[in-house]
CSV table of C-alpha atoms in Angstrom, one decimal:
chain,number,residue,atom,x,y,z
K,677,UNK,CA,-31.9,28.9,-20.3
K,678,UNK,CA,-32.0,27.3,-23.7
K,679,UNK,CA,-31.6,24.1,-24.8
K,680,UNK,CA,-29.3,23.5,-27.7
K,681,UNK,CA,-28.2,20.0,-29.7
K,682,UNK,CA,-24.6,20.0,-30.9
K,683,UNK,CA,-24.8,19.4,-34.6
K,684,UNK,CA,-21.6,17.1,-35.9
K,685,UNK,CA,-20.6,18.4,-39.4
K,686,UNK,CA,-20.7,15.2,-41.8
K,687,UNK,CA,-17.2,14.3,-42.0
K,688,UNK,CA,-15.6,15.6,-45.5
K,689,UNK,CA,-12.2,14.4,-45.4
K,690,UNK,CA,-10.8,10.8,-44.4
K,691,UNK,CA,-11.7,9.2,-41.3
K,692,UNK,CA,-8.6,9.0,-40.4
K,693,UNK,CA,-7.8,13.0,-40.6
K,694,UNK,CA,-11.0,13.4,-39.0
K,695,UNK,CA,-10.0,11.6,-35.9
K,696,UNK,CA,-6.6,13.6,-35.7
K,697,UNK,CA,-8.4,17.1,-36.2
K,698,UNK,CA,-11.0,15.7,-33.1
K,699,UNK,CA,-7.7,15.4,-30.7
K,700,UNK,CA,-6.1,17.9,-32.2
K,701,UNK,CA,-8.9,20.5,-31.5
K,702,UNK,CA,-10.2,19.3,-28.2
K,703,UNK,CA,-9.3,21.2,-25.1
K,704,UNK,CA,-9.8,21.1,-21.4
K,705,UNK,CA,-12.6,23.9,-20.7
K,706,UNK,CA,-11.2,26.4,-18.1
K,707,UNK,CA,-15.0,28.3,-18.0
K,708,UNK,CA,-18.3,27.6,-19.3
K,709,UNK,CA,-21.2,29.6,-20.9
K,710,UNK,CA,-24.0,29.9,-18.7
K,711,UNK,CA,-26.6,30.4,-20.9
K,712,UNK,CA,-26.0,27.0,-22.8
K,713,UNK,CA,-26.6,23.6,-21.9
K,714,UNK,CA,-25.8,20.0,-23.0
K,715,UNK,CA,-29.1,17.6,-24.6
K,716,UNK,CA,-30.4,15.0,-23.2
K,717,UNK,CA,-29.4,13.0,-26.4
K,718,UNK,CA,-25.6,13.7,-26.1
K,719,UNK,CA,-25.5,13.7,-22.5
K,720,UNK,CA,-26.7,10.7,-22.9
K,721,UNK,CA,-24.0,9.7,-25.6
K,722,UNK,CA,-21.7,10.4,-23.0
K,723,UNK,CA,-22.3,8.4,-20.7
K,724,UNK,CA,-23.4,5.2,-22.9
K,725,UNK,CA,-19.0,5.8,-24.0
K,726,UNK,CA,-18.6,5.1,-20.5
K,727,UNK,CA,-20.4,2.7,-19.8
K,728,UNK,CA,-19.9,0.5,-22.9
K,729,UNK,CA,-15.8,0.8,-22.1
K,730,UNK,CA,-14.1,-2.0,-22.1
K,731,UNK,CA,-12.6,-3.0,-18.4
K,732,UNK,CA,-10.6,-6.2,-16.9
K,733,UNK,CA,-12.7,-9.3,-17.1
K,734,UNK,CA,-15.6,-7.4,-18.4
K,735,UNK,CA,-16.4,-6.3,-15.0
K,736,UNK,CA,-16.9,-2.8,-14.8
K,737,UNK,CA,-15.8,-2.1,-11.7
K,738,UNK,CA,-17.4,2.1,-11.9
K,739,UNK,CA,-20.7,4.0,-11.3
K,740,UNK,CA,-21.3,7.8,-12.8
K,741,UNK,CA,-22.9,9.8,-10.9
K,742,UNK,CA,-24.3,13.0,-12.9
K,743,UNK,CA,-25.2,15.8,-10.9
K,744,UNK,CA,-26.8,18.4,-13.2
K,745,UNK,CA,-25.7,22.7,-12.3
K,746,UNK,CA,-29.0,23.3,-10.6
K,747,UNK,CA,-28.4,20.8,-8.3
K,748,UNK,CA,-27.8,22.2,-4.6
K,749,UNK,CA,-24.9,19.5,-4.5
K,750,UNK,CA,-23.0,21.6,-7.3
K,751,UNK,CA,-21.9,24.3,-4.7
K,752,UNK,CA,-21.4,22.0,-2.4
K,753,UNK,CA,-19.0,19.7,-4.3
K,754,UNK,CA,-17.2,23.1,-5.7
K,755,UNK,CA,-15.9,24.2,-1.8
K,756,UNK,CA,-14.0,20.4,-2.0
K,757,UNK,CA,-13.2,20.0,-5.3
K,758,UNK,CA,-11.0,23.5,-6.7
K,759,UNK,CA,-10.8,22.0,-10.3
K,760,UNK,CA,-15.0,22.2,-11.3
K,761,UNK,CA,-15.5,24.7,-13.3
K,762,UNK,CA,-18.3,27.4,-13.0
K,763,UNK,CA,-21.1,27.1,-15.2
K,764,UNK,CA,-20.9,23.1,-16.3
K,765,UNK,CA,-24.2,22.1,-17.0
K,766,UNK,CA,-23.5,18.4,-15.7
K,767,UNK,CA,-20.6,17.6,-13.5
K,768,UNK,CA,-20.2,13.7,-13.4
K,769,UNK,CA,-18.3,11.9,-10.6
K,770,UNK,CA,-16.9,8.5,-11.3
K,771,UNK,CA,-16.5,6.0,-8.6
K,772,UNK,CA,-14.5,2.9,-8.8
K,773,UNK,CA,-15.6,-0.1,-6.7
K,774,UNK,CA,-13.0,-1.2,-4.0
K,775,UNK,CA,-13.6,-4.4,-3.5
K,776,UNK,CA,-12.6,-6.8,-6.8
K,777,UNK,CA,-12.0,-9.9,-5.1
K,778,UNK,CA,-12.5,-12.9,-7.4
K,779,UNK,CA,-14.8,-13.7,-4.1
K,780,UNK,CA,-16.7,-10.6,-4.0
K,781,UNK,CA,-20.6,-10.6,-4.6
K,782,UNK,CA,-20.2,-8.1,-7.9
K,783,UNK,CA,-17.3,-10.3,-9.7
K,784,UNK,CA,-20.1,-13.3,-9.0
K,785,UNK,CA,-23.4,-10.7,-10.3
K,786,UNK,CA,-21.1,-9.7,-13.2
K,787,UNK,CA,-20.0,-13.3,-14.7
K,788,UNK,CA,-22.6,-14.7,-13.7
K,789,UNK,CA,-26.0,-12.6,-14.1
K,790,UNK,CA,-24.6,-10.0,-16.7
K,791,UNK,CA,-22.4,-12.3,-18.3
K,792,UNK,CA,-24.4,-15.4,-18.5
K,793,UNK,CA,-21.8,-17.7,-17.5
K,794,UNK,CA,-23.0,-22.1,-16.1
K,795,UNK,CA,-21.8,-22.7,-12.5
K,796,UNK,CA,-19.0,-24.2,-14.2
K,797,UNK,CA,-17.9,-21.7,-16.1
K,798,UNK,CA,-18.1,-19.3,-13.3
K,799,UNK,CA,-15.9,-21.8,-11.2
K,800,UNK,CA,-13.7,-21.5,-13.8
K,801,UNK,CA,-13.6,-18.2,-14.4
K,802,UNK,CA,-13.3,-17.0,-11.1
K,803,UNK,CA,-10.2,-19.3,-10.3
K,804,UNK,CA,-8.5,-17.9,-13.4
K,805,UNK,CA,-9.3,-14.2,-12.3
K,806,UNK,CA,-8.3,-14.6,-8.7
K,807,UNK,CA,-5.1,-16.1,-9.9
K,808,UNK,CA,-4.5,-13.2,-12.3
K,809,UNK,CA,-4.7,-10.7,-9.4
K,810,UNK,CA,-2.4,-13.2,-7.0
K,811,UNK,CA,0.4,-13.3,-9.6
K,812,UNK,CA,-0.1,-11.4,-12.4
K,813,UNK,CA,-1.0,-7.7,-11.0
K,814,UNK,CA,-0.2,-8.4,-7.4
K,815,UNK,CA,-3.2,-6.6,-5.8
K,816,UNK,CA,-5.0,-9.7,-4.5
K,817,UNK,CA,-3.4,-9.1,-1.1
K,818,UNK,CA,-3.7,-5.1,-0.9
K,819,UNK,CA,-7.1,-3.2,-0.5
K,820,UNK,CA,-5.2,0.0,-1.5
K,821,UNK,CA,-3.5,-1.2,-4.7
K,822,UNK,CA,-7.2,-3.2,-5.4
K,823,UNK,CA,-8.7,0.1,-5.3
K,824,UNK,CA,-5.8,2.1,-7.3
K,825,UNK,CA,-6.5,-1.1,-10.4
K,826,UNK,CA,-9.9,0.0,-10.3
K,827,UNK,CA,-9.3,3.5,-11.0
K,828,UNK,CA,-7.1,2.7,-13.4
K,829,UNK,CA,-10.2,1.5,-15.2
K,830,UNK,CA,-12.1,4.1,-14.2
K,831,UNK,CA,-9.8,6.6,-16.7
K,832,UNK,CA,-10.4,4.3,-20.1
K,833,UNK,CA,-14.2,4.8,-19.2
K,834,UNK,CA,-12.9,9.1,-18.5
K,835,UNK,CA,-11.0,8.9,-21.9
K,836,UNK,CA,-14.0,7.4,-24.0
K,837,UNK,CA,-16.4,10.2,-22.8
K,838,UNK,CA,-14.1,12.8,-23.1
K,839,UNK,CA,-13.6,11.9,-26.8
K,840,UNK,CA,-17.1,11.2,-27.3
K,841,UNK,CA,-17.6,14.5,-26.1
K,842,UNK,CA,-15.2,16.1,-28.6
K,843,UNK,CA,-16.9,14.2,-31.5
K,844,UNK,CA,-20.2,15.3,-30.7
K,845,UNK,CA,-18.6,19.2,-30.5
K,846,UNK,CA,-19.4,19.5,-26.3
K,847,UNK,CA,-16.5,20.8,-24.6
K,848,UNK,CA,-15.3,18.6,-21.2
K,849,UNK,CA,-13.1,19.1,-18.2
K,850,UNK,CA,-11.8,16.4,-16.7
K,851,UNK,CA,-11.2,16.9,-13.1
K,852,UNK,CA,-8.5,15.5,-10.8
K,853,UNK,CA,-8.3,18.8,-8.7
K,854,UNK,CA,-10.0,17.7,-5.6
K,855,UNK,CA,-9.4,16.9,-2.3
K,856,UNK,CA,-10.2,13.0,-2.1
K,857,UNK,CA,-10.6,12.5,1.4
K,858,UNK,CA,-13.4,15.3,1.9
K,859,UNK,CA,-15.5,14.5,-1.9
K,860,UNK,CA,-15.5,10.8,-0.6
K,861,UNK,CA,-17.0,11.8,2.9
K,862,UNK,CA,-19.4,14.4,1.2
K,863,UNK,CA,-20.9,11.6,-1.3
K,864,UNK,CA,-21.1,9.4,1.9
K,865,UNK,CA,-22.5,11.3,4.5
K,866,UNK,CA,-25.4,12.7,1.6
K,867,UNK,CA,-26.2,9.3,1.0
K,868,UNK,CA,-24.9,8.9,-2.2
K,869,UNK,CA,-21.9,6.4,-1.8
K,870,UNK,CA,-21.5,3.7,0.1
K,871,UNK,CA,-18.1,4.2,0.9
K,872,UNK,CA,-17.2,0.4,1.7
K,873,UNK,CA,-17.9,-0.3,-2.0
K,874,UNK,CA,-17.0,2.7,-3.6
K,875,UNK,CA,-14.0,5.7,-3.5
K,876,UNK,CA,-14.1,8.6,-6.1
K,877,UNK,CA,-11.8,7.5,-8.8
K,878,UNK,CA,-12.2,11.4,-10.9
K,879,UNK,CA,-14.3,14.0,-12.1
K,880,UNK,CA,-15.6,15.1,-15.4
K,881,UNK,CA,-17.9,18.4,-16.9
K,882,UNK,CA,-19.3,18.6,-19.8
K,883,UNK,CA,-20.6,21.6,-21.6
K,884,UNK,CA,-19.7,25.0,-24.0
K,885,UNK,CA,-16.8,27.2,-23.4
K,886,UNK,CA,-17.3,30.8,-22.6
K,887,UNK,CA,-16.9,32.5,-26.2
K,888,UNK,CA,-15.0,34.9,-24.3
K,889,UNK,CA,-12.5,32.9,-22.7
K,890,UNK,CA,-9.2,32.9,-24.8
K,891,UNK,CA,-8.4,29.3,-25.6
K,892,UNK,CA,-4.5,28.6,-25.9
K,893,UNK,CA,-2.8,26.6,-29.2
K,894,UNK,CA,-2.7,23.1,-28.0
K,895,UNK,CA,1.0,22.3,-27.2
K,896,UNK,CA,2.4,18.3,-27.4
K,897,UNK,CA,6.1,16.4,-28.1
K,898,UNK,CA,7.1,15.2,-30.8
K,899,UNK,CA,5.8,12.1,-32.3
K,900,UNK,CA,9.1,10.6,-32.6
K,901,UNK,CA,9.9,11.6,-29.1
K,902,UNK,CA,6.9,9.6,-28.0
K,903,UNK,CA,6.8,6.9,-30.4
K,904,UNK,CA,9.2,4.0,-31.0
K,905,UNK,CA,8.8,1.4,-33.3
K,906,UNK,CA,10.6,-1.9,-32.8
K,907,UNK,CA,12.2,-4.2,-34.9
């Protein structure tokens, strides 16, 4: 199997039409070429869009897990999870951590070791974050609903490396097609996830489409009958 490197043409028209013909172009790969893979440099890439996505607080409440096509767990994962795709060189799980508390050890590691912030900062913080959850989002009292925020955060880290991985001309999958219940167990019992932390928030695969594989026009509304502007 070779290796290849995507190479990005140097953009010859405005940025701006360059970042409509990215969306406009990119697709949701339904099969994979076997015999090509994705670098190490823009796998890499990918997963640096991830994890440099913004989230609530700054506390990135996820964890990737990249689990390459040779890997014995591939199979595995594929008799749980209908949506994977054959042939993905990397198939990348993202978790999303269920407990958010303003009390929990990560918000403390996060503003206080990652974030730098005094003791009384931290204090203050942390009252001002628990009382945005209370009253604001309403999930302070509800594991399920903390869990569901942190997914929700989970996608803008999904949407980043899907269009990081259109930019760098590597095709993607995201993957929603799964059954939750048995992919959590799996990670679990193989050691993977520790399952009072974390729950599998979605999927994603990254690599080249089959160049035989008939790729559809890309069909969306309207812009005016998704867009309103205000007065």
């Amino acid at each position: 199997m070779r290796r290849e490197r995507s190479h990005a043409m140097l953009p010859t028209k405005p940025i701006n039409a360059m970042i409509e013909d990215v969306f406009a172009t990119r697709f949701t790969c339904k099969r994979y070429d076997p015999d090509r893979t994705v670098s190490d440099e823009d796998l890499n890439t990918i997963l640096e869009a991830g994890r440099l996505s913004p989230s609530s607080f700054g506390l990135e409440p996820w964890k990737f897990l990249v689990i390459p096509k040779e890997s014995a767990l591939t199979d595995k994962l594929r008799e749980i999870a209908w949506g994977m795709k054959r042939n993905a060189p990397y198939s990348i799980v993202i978790l999303a951590r269920k407990h958010m508390e303003a009390s929990s050890p990560h918000v403390a590691h996060m503003m206080t070791d990652v974030q730098g912030a005094s003791p009384e900062d931290f204090e203050q913080r942390k009252d001002m974050f628990a009382n945005f959850q209370a009253n604001d989002l309403g999930v302070a009292s509800d594991p399920r609903l903390m869990f569901e925020w942190s997914c929700r955060q989970a996608y803008i880290a999904l949407a980043n490396m899907l269009t990081t991985s259109a930019l760098l001309h590597v095709d993607s999958t995201p993957v929603e097609g799964l059954n939750y219940e048995k992919v959590n167990k799996f990670l679990a019992d193989e050691g993977l996830m520790d399952p009072e932390e974390f729950g599998v928030a979605v999927m994603l695969q990254v690599g080249y489409h089959d160049p035989t594989h008939i790729m559809h026009p890309k069909t969306r509304q309207k812009a005016e009958d998704v867009v309103e502007f205000l007065k």
